[in-house]
PDB file of C-alpha atoms in Angstrom:
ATOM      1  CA  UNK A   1       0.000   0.000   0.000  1.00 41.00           C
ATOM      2  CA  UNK A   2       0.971   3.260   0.201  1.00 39.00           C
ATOM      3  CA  UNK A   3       3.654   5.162   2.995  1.00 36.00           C
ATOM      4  CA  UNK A   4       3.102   8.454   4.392  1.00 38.00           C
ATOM      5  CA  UNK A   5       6.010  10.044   6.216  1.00 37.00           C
ATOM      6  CA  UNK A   6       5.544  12.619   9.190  1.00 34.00           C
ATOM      7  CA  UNK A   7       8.509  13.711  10.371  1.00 39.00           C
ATOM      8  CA  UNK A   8       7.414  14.136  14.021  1.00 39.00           C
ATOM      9  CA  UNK A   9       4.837  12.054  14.515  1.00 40.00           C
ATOM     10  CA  UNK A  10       2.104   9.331  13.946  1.00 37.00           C
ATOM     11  CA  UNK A  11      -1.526  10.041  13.829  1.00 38.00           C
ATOM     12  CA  UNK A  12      -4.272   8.444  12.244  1.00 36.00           C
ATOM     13  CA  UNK A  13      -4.903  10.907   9.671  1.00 39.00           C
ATOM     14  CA  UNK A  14      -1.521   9.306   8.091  1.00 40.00           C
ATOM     15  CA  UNK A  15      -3.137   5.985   8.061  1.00 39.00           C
ATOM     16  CA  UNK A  16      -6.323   7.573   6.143  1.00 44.00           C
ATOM     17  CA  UNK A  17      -4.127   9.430   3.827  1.00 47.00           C
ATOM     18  CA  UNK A  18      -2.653   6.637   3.197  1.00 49.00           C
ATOM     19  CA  UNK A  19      -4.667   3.402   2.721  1.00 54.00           C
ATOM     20  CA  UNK A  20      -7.586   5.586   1.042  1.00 44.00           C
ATOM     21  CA  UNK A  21      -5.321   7.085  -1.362  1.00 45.00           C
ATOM     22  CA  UNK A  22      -4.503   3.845  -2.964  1.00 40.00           C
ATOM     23  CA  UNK A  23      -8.135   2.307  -3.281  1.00 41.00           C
ATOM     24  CA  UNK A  24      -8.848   5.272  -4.919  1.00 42.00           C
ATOM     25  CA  UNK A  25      -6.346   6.495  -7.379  1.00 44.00           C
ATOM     26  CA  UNK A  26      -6.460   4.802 -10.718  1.00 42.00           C
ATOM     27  CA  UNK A  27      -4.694   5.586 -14.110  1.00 43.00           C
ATOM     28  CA  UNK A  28      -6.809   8.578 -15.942  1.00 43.00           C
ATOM     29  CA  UNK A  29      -4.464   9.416 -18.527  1.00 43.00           C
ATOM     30  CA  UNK A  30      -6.536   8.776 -21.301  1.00 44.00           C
ATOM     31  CA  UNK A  31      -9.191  10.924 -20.426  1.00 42.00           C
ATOM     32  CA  UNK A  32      -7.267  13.822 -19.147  1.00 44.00           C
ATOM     33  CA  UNK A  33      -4.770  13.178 -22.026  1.00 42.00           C
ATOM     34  CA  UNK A  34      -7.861  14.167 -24.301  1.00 43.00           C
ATOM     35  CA  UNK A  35      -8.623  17.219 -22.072  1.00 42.00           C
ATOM     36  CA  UNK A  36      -6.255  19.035 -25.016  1.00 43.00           C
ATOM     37  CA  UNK A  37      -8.474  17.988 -27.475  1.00 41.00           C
ATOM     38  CA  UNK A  38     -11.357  19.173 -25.619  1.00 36.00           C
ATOM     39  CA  UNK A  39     -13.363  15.536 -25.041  1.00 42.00           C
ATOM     40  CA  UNK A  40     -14.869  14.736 -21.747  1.00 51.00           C
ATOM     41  CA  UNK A  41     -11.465  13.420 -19.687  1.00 55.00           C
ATOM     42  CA  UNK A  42     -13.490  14.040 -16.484  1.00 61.00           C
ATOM     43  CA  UNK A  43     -15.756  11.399 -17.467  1.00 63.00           C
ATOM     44  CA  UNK A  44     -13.306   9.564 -18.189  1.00 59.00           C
ATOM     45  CA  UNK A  45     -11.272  10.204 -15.361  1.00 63.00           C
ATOM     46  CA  UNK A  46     -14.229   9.288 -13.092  1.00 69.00           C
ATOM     47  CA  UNK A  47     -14.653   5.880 -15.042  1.00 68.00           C
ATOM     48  CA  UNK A  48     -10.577   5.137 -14.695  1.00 69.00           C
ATOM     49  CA  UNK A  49     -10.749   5.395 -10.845  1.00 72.00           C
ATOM     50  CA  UNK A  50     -13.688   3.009 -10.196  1.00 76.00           C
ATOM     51  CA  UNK A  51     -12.247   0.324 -12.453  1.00 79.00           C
ATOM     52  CA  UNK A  52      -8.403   0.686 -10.659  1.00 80.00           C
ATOM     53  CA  UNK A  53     -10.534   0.812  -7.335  1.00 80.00           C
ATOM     54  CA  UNK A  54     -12.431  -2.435  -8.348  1.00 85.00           C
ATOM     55  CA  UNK A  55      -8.959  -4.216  -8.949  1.00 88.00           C
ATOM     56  CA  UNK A  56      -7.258  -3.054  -6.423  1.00 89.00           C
ATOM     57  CA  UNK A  57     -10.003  -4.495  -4.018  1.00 90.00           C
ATOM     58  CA  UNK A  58      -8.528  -7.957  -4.884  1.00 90.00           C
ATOM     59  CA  UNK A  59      -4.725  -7.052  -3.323  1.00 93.00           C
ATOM     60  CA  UNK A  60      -3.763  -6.692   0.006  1.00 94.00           C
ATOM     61  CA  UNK A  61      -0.461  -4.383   0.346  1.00 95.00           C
ATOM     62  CA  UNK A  62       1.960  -3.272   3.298  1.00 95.00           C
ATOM     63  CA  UNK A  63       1.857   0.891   4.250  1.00 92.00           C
ATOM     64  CA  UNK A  64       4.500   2.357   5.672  1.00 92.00           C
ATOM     65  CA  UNK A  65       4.367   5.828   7.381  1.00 87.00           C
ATOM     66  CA  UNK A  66       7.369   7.626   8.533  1.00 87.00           C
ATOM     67  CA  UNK A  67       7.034  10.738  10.202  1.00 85.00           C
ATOM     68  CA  UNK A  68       9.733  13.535  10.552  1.00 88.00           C
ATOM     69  CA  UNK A  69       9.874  16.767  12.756  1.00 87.00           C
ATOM     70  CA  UNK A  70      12.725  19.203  11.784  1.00 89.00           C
ATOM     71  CA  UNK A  71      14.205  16.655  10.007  1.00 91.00           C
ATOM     72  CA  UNK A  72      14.551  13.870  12.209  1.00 89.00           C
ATOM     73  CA  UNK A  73      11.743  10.919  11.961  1.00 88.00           C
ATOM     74  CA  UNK A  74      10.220  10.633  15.211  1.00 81.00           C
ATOM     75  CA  UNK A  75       8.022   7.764  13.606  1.00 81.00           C
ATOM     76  CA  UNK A  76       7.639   4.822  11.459  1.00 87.00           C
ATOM     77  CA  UNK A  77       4.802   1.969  10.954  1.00 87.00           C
ATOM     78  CA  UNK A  78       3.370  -0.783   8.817  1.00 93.00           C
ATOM     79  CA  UNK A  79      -0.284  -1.235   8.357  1.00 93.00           C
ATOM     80  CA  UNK A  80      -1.380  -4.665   5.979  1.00 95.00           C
ATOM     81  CA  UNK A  81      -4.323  -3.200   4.077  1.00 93.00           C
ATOM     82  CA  UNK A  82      -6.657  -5.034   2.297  1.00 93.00           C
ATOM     83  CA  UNK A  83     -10.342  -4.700   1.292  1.00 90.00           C
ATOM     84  CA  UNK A  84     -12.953  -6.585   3.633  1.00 89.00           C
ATOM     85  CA  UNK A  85     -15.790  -8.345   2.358  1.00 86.00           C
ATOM     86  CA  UNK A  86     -18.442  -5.475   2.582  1.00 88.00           C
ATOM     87  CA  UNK A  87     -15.732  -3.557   0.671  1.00 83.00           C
ATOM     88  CA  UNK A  88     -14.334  -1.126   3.460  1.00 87.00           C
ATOM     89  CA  UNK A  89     -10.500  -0.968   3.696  1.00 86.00           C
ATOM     90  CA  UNK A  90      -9.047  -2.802   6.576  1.00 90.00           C
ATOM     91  CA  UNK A  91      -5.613  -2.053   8.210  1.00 89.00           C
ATOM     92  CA  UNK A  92      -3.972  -3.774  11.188  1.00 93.00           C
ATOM     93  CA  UNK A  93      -0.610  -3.195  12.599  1.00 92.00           C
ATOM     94  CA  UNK A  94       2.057  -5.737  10.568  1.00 85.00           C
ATOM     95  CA  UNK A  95       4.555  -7.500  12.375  1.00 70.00           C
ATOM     96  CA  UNK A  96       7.304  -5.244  14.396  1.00 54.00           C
ATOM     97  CA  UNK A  97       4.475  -2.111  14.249  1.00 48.00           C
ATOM     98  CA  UNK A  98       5.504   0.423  17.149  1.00 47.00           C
ATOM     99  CA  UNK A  99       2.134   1.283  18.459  1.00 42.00           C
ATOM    100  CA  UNK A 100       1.334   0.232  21.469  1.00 39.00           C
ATOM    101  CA  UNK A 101      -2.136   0.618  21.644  1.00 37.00           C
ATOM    102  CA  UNK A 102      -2.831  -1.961  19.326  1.00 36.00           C
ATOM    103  CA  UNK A 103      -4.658  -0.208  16.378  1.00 40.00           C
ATOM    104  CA  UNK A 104      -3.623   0.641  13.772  1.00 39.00           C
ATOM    105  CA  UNK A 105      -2.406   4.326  12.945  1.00 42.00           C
ATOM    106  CA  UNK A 106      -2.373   4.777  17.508  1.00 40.00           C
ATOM    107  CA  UNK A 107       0.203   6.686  18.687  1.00 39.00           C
ATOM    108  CA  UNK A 108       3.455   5.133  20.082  1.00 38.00           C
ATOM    109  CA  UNK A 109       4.123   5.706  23.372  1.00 37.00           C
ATOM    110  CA  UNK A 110       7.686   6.143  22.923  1.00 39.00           C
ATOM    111  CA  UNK A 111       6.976   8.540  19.986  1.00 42.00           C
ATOM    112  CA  UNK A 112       4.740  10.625  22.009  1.00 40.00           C
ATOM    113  CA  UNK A 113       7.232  11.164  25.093  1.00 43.00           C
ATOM    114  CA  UNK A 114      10.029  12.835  22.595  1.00 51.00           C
ATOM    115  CA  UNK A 115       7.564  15.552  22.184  1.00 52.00           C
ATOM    116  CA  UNK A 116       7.374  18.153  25.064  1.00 54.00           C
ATOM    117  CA  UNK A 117       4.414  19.817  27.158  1.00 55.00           C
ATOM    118  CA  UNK A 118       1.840  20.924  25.074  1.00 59.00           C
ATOM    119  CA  UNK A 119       3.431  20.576  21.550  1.00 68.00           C
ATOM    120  CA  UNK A 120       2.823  17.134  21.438  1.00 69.00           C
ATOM    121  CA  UNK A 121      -1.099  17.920  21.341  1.00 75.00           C
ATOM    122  CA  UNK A 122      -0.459  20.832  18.837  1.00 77.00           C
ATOM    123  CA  UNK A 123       1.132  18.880  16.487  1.00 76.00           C
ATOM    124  CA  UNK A 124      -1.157  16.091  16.728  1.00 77.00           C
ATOM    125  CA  UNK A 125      -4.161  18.187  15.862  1.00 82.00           C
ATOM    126  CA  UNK A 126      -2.267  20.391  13.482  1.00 81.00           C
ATOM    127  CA  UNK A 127      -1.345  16.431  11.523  1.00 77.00           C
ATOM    128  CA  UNK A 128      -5.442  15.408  11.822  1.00 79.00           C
ATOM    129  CA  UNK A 129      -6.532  19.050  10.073  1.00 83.00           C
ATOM    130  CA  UNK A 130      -3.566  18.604   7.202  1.00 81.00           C
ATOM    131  CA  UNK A 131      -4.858  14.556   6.778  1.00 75.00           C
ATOM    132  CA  UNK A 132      -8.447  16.049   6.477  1.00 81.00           C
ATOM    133  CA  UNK A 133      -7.234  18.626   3.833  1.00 84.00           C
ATOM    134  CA  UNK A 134      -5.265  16.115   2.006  1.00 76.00           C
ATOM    135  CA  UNK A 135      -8.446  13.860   1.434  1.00 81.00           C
ATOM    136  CA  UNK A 136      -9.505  16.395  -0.565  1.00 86.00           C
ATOM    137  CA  UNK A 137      -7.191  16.554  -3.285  1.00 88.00           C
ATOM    138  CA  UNK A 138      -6.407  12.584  -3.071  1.00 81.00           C
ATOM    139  CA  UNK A 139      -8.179  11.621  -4.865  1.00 78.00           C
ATOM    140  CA  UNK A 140      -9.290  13.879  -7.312  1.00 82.00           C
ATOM    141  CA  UNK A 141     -13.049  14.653  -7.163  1.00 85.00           C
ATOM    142  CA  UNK A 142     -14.440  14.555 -10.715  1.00 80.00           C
ATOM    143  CA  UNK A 143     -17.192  16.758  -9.709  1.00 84.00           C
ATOM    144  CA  UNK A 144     -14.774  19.505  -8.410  1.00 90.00           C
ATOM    145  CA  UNK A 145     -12.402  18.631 -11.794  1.00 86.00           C
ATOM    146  CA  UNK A 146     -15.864  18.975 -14.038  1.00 84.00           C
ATOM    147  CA  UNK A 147     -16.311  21.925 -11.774  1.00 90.00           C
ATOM    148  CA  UNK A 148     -13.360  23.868 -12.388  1.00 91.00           C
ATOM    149  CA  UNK A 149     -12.940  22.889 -16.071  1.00 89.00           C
ATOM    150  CA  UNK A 150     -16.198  24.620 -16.701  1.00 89.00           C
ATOM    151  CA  UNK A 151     -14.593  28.003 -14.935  1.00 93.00           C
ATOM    152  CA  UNK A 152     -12.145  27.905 -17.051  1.00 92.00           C
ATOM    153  CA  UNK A 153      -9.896  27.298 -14.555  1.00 94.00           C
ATOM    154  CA  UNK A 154      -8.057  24.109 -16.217  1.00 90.00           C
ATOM    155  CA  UNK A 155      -5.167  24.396 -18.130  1.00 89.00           C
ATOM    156  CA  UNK A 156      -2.938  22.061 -19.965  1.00 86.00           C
ATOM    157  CA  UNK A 157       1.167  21.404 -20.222  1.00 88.00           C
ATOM    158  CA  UNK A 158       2.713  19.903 -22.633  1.00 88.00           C
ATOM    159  CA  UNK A 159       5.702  18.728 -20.594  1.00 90.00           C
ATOM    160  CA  UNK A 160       7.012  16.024 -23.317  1.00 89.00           C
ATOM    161  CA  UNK A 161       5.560  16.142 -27.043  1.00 89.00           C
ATOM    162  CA  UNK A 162       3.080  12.540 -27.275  1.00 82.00           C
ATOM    163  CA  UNK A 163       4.533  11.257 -24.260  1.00 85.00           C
ATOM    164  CA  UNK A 164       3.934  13.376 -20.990  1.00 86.00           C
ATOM    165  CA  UNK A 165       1.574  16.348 -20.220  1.00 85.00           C
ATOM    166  CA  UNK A 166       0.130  17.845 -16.997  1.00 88.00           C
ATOM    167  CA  UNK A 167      -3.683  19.240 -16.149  1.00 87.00           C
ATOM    168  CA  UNK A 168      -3.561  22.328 -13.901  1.00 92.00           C
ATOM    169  CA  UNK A 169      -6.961  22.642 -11.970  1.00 94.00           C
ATOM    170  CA  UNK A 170      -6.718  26.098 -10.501  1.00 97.00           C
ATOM    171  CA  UNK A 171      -9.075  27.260  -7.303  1.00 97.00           C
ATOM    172  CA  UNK A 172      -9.752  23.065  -6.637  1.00 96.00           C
ATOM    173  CA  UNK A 173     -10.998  23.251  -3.367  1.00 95.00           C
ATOM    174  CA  UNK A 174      -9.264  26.906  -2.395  1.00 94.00           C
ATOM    175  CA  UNK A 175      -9.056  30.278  -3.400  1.00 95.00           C
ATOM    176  CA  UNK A 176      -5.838  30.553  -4.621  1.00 95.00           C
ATOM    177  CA  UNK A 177      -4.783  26.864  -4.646  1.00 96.00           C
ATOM    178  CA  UNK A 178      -3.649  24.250  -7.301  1.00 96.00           C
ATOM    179  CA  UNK A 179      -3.765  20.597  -8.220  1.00 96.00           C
ATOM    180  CA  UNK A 180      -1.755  19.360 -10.782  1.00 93.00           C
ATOM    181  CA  UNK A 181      -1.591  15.616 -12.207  1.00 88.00           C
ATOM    182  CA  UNK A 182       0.945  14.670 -14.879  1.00 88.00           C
ATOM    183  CA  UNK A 183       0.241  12.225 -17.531  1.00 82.00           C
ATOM    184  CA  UNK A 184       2.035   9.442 -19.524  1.00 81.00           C
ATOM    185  CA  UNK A 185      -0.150  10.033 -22.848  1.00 77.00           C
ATOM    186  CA  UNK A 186       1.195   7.118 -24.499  1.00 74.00           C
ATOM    187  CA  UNK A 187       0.338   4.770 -21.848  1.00 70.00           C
ATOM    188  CA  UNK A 188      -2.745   6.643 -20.746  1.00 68.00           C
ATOM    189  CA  UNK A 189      -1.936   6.520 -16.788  1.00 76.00           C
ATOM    190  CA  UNK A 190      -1.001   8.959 -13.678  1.00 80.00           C
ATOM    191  CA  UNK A 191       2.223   9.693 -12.954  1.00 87.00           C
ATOM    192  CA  UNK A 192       2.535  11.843 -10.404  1.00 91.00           C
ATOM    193  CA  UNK A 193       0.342  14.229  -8.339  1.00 92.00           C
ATOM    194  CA  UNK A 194       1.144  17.393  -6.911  1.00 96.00           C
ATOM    195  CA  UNK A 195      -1.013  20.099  -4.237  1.00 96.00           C
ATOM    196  CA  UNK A 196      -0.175  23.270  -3.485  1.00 96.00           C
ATOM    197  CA  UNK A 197      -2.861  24.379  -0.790  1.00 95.00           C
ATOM    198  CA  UNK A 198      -2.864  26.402   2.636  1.00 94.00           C
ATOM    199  CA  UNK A 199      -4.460  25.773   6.511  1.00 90.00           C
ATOM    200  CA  UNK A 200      -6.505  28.160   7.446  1.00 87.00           C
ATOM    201  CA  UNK A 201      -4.041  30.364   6.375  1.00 88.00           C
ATOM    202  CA  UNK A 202      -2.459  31.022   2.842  1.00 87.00           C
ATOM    203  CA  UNK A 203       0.400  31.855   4.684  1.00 88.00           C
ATOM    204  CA  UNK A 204       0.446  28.349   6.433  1.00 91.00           C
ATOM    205  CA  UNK A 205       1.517  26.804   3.081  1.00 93.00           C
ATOM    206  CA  UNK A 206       1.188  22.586   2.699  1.00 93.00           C
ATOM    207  CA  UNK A 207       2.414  20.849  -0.124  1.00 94.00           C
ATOM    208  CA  UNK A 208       1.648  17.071  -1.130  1.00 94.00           C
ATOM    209  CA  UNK A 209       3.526  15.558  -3.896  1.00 95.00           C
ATOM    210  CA  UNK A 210       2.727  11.243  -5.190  1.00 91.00           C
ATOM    211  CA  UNK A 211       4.296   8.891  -7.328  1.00 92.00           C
ATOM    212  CA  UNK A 212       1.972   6.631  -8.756  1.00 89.00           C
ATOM    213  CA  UNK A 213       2.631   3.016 -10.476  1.00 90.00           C
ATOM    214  CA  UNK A 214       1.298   0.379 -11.930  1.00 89.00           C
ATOM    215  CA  UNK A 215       0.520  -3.408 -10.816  1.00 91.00           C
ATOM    216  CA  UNK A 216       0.533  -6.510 -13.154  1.00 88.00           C
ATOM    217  CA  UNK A 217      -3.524  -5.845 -13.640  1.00 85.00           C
ATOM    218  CA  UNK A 218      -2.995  -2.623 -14.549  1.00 84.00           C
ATOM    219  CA  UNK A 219      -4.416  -0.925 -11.676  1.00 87.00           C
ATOM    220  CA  UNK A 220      -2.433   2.227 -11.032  1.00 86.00           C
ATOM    221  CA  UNK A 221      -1.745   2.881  -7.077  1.00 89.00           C
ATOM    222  CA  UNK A 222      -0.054   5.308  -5.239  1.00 88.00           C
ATOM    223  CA  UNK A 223       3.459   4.318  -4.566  1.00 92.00           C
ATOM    224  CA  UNK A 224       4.468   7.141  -2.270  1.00 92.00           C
ATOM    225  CA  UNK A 225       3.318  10.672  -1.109  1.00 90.00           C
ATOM    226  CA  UNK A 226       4.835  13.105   0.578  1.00 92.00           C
ATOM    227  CA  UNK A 227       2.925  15.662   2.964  1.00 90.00           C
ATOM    228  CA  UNK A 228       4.891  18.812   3.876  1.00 93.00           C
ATOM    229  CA  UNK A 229       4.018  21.159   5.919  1.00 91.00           C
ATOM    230  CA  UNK A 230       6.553  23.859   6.405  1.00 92.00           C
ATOM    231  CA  UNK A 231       5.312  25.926   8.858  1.00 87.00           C
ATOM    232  CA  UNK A 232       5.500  22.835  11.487  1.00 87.00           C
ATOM    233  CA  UNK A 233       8.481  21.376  10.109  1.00 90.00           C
ATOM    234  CA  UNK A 234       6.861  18.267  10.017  1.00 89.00           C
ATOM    235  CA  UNK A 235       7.070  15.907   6.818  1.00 90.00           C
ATOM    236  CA  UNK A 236       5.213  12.363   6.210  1.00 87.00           C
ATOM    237  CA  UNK A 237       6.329  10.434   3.699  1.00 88.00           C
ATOM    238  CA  UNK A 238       3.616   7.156   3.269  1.00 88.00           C
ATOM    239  CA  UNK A 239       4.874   4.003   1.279  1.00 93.00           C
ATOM    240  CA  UNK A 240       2.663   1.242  -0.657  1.00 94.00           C
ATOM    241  CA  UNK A 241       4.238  -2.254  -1.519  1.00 95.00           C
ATOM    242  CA  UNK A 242       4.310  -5.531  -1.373  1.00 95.00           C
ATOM    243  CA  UNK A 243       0.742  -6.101  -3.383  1.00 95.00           C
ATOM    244  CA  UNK A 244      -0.514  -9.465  -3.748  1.00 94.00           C
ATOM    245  CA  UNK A 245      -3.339 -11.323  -4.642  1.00 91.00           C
ATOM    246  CA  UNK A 246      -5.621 -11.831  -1.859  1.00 86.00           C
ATOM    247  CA  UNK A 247      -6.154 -16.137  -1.270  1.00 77.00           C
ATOM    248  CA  UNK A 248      -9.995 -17.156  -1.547  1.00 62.00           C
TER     249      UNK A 248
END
């Protein structure tokens, strides 16, 4: 599955960054490939992510979550996720996980006791609001895309003649903010995301950047992504691997 990296510390909100990124995020090059051409690509778009979501629902996949706080990781985890039967995404702690509350995404003790007085709490919630404002860019809502296409707020760039291109959606989910997903146009699939996007704040400034690949099905999943946010110092980097086949 997919890694997030905090540098500082481990919060749930990681987890969900995590875990629902991947379920989510399938390959809609094709469609926003053709956004140039002016066809539907959020259509399209919307079509690629339930079919990747449908496939992926047959893996199971380790997440990794590091966590960093002016540089030095504080914390790092491994949730197996895997789809349950009624087709909710499950995650327990894998083998050697540092919480010690026995959940998945808890809060190590020994994590928790390198952070002082009331900073530990601050950061915490400061991690939960950034994981909420993250789950709006990842993944991409098609209603918001179709939204700000027909604004006129979605531009295109040609980053590679016929091979690679990137779709600007301007004022996403923020005045003023900017989501930006690159394309492999020959192989129709995602190749990277990136969010530029603010707190409450403009001035408290949060960037999220993820790689995206592609498993033997062709699903495309999230590989890594990387939450920054500067004005904390804290960085989360969340990892996805080790897919396989669920067993019947």
């Amino acid at each position: 599955m997919m890694t997030l990296r905090f540098h500082g510390l481990r919060r749930p909100l990681v987890a969900g960054v995590g875990c629902l990124v991947i379920a989510a995020m399938p390959a809609p090059g094709a469609l926003l490939a053709q956004a140039a051409t002016g066809s539907d690509q959020i259509a399209a778009i919307k079509q690629s992510m339930a079919e990747s979501q449908q496939l992926l629902r047959q893996y199971e996949w380790i997440e990794t979550t590091a966590i960093s706080l002016k540089g030095e990781e504080k914390s790092r985890s491994q949730n197996r996720c895997y789809y349950g039967a009624d087709g909710v995404l499950q995650k327990v702690p894998a083998s050697g996980a540092d919480g010690k509350d026995g959940k998945a995404g808890g809060v190590p003790g020994r994590v928790v006791g390198r952070i002082k007085g009331n900073k530990k709490k601050d950061i915490a919630e400061y991690m939960e609001k950034a994981a909420a404002l993250m789950k709006t860019y990842v993944p991409p809502d098609p209603a918001k895309l179709q939204a700000v296409k027909q604004a006129g707020k979605m531009s295109v760039d040609v980053l590679e003649p016929g091979k690679r291109l990137r779709v600007n959606f301007a004022d996403y989910a923020k005045p003023g903010d900017k989501l930006g997903l690159e394309l492999d146009v020959a192989d129709n699939r995602l190749l990277s995301l990136t969010v530029a996007s603010y707190m409450a704040e403009a001035k408290d400034a949060v960037q999220l950047e993820g790689k995206f690949a592609l498993l033997d099905n062709g699903a495309t999943y999230p590989k890594q992504i990387t939450l920054n946010a500067p004005a904390k110092n804290i960085v989360v980097t969340v990892e996805n691997s080790g897919y396989r086949k669920m067993t019947q």
